[in-house]
XYZ file of C-alpha atoms in Angstrom:
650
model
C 88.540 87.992 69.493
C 91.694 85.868 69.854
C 91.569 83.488 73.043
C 93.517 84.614 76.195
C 96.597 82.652 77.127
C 96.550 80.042 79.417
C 98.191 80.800 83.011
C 99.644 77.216 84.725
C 99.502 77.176 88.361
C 102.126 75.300 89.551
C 101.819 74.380 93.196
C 104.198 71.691 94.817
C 104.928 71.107 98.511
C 106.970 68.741 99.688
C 105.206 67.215 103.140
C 101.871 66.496 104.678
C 102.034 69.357 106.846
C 102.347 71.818 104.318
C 99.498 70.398 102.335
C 97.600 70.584 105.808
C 98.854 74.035 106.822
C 98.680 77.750 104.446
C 100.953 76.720 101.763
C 98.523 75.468 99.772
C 96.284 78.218 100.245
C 99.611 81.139 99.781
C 100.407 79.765 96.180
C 97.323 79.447 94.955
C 96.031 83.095 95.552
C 99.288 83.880 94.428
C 98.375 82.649 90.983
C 94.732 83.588 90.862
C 96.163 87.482 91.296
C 98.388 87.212 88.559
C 96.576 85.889 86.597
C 93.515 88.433 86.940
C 96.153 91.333 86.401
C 97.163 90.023 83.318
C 93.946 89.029 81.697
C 94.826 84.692 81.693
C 92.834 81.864 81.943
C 93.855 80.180 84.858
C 95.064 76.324 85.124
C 95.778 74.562 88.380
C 98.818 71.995 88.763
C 99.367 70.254 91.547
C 102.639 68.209 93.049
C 101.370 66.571 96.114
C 104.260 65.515 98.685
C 107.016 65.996 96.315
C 110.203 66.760 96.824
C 112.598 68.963 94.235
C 115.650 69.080 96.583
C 116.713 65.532 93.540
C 114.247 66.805 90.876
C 111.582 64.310 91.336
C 109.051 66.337 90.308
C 110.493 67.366 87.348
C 110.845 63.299 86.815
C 107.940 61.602 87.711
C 105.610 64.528 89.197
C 102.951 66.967 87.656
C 105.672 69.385 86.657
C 106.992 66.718 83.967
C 103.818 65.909 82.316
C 103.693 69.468 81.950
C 107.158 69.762 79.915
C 106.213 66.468 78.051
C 102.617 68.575 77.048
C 104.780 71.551 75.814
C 107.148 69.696 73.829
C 104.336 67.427 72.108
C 102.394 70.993 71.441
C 99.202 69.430 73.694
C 99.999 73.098 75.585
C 100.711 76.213 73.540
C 103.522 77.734 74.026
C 103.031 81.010 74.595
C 101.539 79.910 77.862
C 102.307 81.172 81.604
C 103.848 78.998 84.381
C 103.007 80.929 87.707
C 105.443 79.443 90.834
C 105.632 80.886 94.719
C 109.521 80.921 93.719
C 111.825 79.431 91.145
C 112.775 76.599 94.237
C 109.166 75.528 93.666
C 110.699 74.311 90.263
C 113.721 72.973 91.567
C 116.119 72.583 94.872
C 118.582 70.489 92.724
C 122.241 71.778 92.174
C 123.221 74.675 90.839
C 123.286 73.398 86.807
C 120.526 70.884 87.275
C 118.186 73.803 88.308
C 119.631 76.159 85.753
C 119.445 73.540 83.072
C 115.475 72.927 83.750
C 114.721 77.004 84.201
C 116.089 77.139 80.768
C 114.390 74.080 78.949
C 111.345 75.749 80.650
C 111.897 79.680 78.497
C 113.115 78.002 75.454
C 110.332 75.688 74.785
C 108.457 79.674 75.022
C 106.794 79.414 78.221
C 106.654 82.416 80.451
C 107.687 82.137 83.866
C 105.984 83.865 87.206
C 107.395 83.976 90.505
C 104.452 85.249 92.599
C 106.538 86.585 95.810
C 107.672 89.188 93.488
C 105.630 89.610 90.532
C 109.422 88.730 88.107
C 108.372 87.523 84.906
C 111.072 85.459 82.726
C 111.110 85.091 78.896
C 113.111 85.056 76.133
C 112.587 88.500 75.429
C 112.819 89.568 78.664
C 116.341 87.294 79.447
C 117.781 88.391 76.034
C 117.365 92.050 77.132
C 118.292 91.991 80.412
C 120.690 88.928 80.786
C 121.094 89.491 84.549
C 117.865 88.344 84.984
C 119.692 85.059 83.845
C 122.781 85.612 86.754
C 119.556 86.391 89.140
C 118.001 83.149 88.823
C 121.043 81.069 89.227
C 121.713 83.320 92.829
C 118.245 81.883 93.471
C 118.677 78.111 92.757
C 121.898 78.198 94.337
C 120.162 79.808 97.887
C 117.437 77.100 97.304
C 119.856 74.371 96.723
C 122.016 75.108 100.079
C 118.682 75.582 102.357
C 117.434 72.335 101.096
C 121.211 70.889 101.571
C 121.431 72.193 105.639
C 117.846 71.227 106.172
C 118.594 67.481 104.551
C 121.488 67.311 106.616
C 119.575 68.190 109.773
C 116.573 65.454 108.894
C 118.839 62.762 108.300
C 120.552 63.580 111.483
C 117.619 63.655 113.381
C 116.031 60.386 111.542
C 119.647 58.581 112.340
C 119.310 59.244 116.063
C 115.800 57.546 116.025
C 116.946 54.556 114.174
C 119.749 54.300 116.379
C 117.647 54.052 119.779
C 115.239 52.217 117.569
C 118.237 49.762 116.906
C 119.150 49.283 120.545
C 115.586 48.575 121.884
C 114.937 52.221 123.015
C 110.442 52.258 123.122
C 107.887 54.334 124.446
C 106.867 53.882 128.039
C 103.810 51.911 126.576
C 105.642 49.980 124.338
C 105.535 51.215 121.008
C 108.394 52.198 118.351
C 109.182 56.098 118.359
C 108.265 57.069 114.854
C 109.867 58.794 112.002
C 108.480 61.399 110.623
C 111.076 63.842 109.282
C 112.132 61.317 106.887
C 109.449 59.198 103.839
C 105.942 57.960 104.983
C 104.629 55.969 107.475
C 101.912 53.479 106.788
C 98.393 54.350 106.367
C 97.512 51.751 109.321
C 99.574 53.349 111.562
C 98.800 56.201 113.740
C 102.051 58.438 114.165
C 100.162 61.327 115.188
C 101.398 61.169 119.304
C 105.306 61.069 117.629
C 104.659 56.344 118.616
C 103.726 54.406 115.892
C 100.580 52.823 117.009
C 97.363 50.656 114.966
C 95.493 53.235 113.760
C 91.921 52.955 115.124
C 89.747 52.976 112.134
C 92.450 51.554 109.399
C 94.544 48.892 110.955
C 91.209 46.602 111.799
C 90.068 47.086 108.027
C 94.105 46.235 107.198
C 93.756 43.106 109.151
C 89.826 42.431 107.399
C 92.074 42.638 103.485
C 94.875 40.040 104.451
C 91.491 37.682 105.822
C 89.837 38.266 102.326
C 92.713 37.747 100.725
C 93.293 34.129 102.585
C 89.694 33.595 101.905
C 90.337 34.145 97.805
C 88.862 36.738 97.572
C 90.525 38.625 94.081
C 92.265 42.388 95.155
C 88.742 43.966 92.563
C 86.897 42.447 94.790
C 88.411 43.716 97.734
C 88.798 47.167 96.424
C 85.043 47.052 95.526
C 84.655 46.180 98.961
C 86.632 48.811 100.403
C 85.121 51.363 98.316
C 81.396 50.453 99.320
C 82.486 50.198 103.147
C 85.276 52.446 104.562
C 86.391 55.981 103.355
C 90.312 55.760 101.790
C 92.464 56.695 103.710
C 94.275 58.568 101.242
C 92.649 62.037 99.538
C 90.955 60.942 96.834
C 89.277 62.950 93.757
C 87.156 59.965 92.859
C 87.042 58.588 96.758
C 87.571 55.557 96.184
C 90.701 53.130 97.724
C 93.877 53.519 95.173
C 94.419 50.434 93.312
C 97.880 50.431 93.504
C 97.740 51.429 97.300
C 95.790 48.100 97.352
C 98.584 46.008 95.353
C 101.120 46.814 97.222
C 99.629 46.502 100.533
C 100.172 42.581 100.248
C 103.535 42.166 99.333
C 105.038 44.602 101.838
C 107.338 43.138 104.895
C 105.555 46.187 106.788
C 102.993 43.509 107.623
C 104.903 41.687 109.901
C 106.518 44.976 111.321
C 109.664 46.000 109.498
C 110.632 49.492 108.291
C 113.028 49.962 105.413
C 114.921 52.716 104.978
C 117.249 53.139 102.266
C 120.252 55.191 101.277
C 119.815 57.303 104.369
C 123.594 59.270 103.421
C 124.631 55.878 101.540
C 123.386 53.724 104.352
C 120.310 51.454 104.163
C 118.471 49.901 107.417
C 115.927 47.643 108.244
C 113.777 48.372 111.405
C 112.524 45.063 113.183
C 108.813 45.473 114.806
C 108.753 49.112 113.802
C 105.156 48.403 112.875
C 102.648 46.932 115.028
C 102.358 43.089 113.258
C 99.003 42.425 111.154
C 100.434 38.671 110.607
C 102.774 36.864 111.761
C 105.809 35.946 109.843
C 104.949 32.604 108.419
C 101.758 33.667 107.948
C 103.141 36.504 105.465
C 105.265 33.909 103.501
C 102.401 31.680 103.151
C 100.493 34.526 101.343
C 103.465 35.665 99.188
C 102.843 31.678 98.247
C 99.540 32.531 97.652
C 100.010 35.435 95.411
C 102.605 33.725 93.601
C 100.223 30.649 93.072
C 97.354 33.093 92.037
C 99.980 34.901 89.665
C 101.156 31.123 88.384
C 97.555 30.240 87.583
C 97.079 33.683 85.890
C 96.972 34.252 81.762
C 98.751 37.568 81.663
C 97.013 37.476 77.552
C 95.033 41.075 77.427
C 91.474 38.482 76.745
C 92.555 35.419 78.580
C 90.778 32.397 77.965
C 90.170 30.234 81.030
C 90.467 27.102 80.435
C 93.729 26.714 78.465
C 97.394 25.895 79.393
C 96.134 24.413 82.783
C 96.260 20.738 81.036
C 92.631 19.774 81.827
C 90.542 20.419 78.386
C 90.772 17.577 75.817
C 88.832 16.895 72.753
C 86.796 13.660 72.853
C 87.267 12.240 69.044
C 90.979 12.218 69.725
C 92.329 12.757 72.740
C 94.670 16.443 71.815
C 94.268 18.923 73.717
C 92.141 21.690 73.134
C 93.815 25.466 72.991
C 92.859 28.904 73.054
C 92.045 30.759 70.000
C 90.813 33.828 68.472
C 88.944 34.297 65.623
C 87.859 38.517 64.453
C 87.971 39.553 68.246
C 85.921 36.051 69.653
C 87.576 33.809 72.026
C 87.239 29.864 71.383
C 88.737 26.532 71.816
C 89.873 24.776 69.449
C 91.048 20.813 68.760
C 94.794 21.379 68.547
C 95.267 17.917 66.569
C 92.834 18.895 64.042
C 94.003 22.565 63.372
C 97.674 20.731 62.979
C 95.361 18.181 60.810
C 96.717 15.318 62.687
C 93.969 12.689 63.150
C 91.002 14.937 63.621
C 88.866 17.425 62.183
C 89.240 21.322 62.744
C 86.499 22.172 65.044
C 86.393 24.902 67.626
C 83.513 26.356 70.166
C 82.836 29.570 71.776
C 84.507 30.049 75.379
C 80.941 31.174 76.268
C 79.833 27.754 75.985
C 81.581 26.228 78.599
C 82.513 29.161 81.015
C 78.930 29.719 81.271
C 78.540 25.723 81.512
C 80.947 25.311 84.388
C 80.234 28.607 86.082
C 76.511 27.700 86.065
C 76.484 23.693 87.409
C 79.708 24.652 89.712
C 78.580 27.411 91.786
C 77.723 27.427 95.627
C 79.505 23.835 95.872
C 82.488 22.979 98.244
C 84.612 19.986 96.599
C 86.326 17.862 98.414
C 88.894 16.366 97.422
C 89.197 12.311 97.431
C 92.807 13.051 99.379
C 93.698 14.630 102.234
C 92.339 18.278 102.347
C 94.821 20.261 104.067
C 97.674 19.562 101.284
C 97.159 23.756 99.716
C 97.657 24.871 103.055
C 100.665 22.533 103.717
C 102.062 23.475 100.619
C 101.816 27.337 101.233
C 103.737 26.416 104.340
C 106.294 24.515 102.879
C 106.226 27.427 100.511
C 106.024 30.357 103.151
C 108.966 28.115 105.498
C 111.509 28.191 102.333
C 110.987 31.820 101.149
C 111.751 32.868 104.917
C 114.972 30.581 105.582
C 116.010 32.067 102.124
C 115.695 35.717 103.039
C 117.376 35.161 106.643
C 120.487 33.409 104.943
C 120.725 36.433 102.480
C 120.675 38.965 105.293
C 122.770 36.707 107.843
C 124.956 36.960 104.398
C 124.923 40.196 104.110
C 125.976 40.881 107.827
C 128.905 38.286 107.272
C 130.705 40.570 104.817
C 129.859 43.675 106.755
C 131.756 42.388 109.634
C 134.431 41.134 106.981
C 134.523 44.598 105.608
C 135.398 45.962 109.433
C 131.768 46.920 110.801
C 132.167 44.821 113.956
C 129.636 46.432 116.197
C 127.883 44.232 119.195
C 124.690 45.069 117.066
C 125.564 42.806 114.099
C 127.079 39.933 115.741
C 123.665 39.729 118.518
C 121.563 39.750 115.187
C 124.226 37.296 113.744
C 123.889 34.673 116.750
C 119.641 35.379 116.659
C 119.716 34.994 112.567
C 121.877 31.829 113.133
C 119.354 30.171 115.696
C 116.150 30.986 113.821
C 117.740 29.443 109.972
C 117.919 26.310 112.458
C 114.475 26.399 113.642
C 113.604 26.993 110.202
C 115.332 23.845 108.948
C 113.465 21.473 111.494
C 110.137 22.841 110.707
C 110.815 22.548 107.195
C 112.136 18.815 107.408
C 108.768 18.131 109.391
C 106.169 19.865 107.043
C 107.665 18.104 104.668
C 107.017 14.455 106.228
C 103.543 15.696 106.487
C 103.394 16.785 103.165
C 103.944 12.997 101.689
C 100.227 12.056 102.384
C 98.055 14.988 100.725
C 98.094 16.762 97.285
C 94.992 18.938 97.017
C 92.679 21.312 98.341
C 88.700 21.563 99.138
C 87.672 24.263 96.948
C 84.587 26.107 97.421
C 82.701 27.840 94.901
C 81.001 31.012 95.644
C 78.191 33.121 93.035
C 81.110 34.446 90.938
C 80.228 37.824 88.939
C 78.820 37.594 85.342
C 80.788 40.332 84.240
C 83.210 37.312 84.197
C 81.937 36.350 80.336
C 83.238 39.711 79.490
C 86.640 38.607 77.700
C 88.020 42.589 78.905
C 87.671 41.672 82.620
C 91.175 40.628 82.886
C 91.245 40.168 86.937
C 88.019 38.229 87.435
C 88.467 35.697 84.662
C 92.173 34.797 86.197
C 90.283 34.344 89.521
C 88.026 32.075 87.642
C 90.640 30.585 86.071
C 92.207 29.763 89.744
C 88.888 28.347 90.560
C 88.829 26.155 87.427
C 91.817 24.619 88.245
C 91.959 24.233 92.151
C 88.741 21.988 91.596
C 88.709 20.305 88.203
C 90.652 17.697 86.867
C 89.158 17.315 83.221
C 86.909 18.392 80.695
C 86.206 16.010 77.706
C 84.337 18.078 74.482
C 82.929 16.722 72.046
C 81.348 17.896 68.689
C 77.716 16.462 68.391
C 76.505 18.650 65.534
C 77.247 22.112 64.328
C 76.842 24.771 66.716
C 76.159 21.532 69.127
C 78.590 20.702 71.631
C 78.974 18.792 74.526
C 81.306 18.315 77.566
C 82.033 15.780 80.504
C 83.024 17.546 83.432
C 85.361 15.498 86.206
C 86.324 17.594 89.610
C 88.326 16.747 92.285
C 85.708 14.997 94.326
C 85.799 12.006 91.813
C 81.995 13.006 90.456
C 81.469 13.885 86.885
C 78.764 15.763 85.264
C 77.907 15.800 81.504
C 76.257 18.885 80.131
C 75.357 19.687 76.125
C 75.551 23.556 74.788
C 73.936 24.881 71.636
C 73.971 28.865 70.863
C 70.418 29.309 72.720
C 69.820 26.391 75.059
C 71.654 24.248 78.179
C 70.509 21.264 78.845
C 72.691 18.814 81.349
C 72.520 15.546 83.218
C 70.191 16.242 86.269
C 70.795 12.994 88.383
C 74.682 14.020 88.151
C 74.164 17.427 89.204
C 72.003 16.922 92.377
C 74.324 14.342 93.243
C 76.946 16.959 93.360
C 74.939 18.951 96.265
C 77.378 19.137 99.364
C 74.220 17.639 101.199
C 73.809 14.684 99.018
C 73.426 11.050 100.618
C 73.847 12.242 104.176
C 71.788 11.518 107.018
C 69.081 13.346 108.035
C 68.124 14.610 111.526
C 64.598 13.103 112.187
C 62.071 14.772 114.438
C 59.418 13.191 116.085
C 56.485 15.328 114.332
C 57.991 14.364 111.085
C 57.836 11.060 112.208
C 53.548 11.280 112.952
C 53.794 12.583 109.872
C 54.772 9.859 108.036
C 52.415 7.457 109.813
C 49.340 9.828 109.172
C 50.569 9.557 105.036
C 51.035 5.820 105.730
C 48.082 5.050 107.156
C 45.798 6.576 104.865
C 47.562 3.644 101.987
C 45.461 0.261 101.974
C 48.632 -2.049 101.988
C 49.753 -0.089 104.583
C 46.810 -0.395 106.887
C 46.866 -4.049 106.328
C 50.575 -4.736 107.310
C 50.673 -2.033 110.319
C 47.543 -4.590 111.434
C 49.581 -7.710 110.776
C 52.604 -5.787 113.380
C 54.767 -5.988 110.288
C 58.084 -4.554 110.881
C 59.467 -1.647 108.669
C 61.771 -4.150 106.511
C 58.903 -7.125 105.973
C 56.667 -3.797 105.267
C 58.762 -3.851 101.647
C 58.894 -6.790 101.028
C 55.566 -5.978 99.201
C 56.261 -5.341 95.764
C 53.431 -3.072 95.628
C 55.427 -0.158 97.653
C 58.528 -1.350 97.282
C 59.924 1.746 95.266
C 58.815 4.037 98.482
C 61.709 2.356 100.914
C 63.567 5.057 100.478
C 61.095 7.644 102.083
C 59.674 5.681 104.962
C 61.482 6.856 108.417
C 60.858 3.849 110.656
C 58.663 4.965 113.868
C 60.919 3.534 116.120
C 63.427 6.747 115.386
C 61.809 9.443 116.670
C 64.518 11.758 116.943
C 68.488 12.033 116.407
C 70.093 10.881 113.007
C 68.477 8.056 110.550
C 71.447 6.623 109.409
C 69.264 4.769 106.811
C 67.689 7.611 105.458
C 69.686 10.409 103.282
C 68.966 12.947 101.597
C 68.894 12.534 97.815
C 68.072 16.373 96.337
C 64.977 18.065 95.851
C 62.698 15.523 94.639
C 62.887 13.005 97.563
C 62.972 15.974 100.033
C 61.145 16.089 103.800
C 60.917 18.462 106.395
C 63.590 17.712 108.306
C 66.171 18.502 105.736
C 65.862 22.130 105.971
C 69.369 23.412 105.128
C 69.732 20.640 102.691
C 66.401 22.449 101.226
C 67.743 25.920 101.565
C 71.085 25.492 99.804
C 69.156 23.294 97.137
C 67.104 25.839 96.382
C 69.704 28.450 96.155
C 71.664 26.241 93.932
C 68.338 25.945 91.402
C 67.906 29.736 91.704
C 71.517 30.018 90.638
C 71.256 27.652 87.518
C 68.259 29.513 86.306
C 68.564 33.076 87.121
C 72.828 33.671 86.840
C 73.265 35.844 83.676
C 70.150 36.413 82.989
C 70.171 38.676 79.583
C 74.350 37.930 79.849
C 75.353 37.869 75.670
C 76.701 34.132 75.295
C 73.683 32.658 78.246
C 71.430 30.000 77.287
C 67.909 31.057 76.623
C 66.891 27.960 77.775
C 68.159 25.647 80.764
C 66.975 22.044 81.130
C 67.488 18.292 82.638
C 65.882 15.201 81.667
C 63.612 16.559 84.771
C 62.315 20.102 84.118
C 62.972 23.556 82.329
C 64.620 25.887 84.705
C 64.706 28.280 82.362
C 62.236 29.392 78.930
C 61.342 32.503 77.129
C 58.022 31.502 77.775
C 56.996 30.438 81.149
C 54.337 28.472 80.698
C 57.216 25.776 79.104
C 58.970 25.873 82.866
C 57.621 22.632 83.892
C 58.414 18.999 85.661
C 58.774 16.981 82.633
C 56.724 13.501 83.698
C 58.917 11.704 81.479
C 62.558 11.895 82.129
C 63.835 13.250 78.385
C 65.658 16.499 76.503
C 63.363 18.427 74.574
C 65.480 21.417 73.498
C 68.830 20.040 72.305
């Protein structure tokens, strides 16, 4: 039994309130009768929103990739296209219309209009060619409706942007919003004819451009959207659109501002239209951001990490070491020695040292040895010359229309306020500036970052590692020990440097450095006076103790005695029973009390990191050690505190 034809639905409407109200409903049981009465598997098609008064949906919409399926035979062509009317296909001119009807019955499809059962062919056209005349009556009635009811939008629209333009508001202070003419933004709440912040949307708006500031990457934030707040947007797979999410950033809507453009040949920009999420330097400081971020990025389709950002050298000769691939794997490779110009050929796996760097960096703020406001002086700086450019081209702009005869009280007020705020602009630049002379970095903090990271196919993490990398390290030295052993010294921008050594299965890195790079390390600790009667109950119970607490020794003589000596550094002299012991500090894990709680907590978090991130990861060390113990083993009886200070497994 040969397979029934296939019966399109195609359903378009052009607004929101259609798509809310009975025309969705109206075409589609249109379709679903036809095609029971003429035995057809039915198809749905949908153009959401769209418009085919200019034929975008026979551009961009559902209705094209249609065509385009025809044409490359993914749709047979003896299928059915089912329609409301023919001005479902298209509201364009006269020939335009005509022109697409035609492509449509020529590529073989049969056409449906469901209001009165017509059916268009080739067969039926060539034997009845008023059929033809018929359906050009019908584009050209579409075409003129869709012309008067243009004209009557725009004309309405124009009157709001002209009281919008002269400071006409609400009674409670809010812009009076256009609806008759594009979209208004899904923050906004339109629905009492003001444009206020929507209740549930513009708070979460707000919570994105504070993520964003806090580097947060836009997969994270749409991961965090998607686990937190329904879209607010229909969705099939209800999640937050990603490109509803890209754009969101870079629009001037943010700081209030409608455009509206080639409204009958006339374009207009509507000043606090929008109620503000930022203000306006605040916008060009993360259009800065974005830019930095985008600077920072490797648009490759794998990007490797580390190179281009001038930080990775080889350690036999001093070239730097570049990106490579080799049958799908990523590495690094001596670029001196692959030019062989004084140095051997050697390369690594990126694994090695992403997973290196990821694992010793995380959960550490750095701190730069400058001042560490210079990132957020230069996104000012930034943010300040982006805005004094954009008011120069629009005072510009409003120059020439005056020039060209447009002399209305309008553009010469916003002349005179454009002209005040370029010199505001100026003097704040000039004086960021002067600050500017005495800082150059940033503190940097390093949160858990995701271990889908070592996958070379996520593009948008890796870059955000990438900004990481280079916001907070200034070099990376590698060296080939051995093959398949390699090893790296790792400087960031606090000054402190940490060697680690990498072999396919095991870690193993310099401990000292690495507690030394806890954000707690060598500051004073808060003493309590329990921890101090602590103390004296361990002291006491020592023999040379109890013989110079007899003599009234003082804490300093006490250590003098070369027998305890080595314990200065954990005795908390009685005398301090409470506030800050600026003479004892906290030196990691093993020299730990009581009193350093957080110190403890983030310690401990940091050790949990090192031994647990990646766990099962392809390209993460089986094995993790120090000269001090083995975080990390296949077997766990071999997690131990080494009592000698040595490597065991590289």
């Amino acid at each position: 039994m040969p397979n029934k034809p296939n019966c399109y639905s195609y359903i378009r409407w052009s607004s929101e309130q259609q798509g809310k109200g009975s025309s969705l409903d109206r075409q589609l049981k249109t379709a679903q009768d036809i095609a029971a009465e003429n035995d057809l598997d039915l198809i749905e098609i949908y153009d959401r929103g769209i418009s085919a008064f200019k034929g975008k949906n026979s551009k961009e919409g559902a209705l094209s990739t249609f065509i385009e399926a025809v044409k490359n035979k993914q749709i047979p062509n003896d299928s059915w296209l089912v329609v409301e009317n023919l001005d479902r296909l298209s509201r364009e001119d006269i020939l335009k219309a005509q022109r697409l009807f035609m492509e449509l019955v020529e590529l073989g499809i049969t056409i449906v209009t469901g209001m009165d059962k017509k059916i268009y062919s080739i067969k039926s056209i060539t034997a009845n060619p008023m059929e033809l005349m018929y359906s050009i009556m019908l584009f050209s009635r579409a075409h003129e409706e869709s012309k008067t009811k243009s004209n009557r939008t725009i004309g309405n629209a124009k009157k709001i942007i002209d009281n919008h333009i002269s400071g006409t508001r609400s009674f409670d202070g809010f812009a009076i919003a256009i609806r008759s003419i594009g979209n208004n933004m899904w923050w906004a709440d339109c629905s009492d004819g003001t444009v206020k912040p929507h209740e549930v949307y513009f708070p979460i708006a707000q919570e994105m451009i504070e993520l964003m500031f806090n580097s947060w990457t836009k997969m994270a934030i749409a991961k965090h959207l998607d686990n937190n707040y329904k879209p607010p947007t229909k969705s099939t797979t209800g999640t937050w659109g990603r490109d509803l999410i890209n754009k969101f950033f870079t629009k001037r809507t943010l700081i209030g501002e409608k455009a509206i453009t080639n409204l009958n040949g006339a374009s207009y920009t509507l000043y606090d239209y929008y109620p503000k999420l930022i203000d306006e330097d605040k916008f060009y400081e993360l259009q800065h951001l974005l830019k930095a971020r985008q600077l920072h990025s490797n648009k490759a389709k794998h990007p490797h990490v580390f190179s281009g950002l001038g930080i990775l050298y080889c350690g036999h000769c001093g070239s730097t070491m570049v990106g490579a691939s080799t049958k799908g794997h990523l590495r690094y490779r001596c670029k001196a020695g692959n030019l062989n110009q004084n140095c051997k050929a050697w390369s690594f796996s990126n694994k090695y040292l992403e997973d290196t760097v990821i694992r010793l960096a995380s959960n550490h703020v750095f701190n730069p040895i400058v001042d560490m406001d210079a990132k957020d002086i230069d996104a000012t700086i930034a943010g300040v010359e982006e805005q004094l450019k954009y008011k120069k081209n629009e005072l510009n702009n409003l120059v020439k229309a005056i020039a060209n005869g447009n002399k209305s009280n309008t553009i010469m007020k916003h002349i005179n306020s454009l002209e005040l705020e370029i010199d505001e602009g100026e003097r704040k630049l000039e004086s960021v500036k002067a600050k500017r002379n005495s800082t150059k970095t940033e503190v940097v903090e390093w949160e858990v970052i995701d271990s889908k990271v070592l996958d070379a196919n996520e593009v948008e993490l890796r870059n955000y590692f990438r900004h990481k990398v280079s916001a907070s390290i200034t070099a990376i030295v590698c060296e080939r020990i051995s093959e398949g052993h390699v090893s790296f010294k790792i400087t960031f921008i606090n000054g402190k440097s940490i060697t680690a050594s990498r072999t396919q299965k095991a870690l193993a890195f310099d401990g000292d450095a690495w507690v030394k790079l806890s954000d707690h390390y060598d500051r004073p600790v808060e003493i309590e006076e329990s921890i101090v009667r602590n103390y004296e109950s361990f002291w006491a119970e020592q023999e040379v103790l109890e013989q110079a607490v007899g003599d009234d020794f003082s804490v300093n003589e006490l250590f003098d005695d070369d027998r305890i000596r080595h314990l200065s550094d954990k005795l908390i002299d009685p005398s301090e029973v409470s506030g800050i012991n600026k003479h004892y500090k906290y030196k990691g894990l093993f020299g730990v009390n009581e009193g350093n709680s957080d110190a403890i907590e983030a310690d401990l978090l940091r050790v949990n990191h090192l031994a647990q991130w990646a766990n099962g990861v392809k390209g993460a060390p089986v094995i993790i050690e120090d000269q001090h113990r083995v975080y990390r083993h296949t077997d766990k009886r071999r997690v131990v505190i080494k009592p000698v200070a040595e490597v065991y497994y590289i």
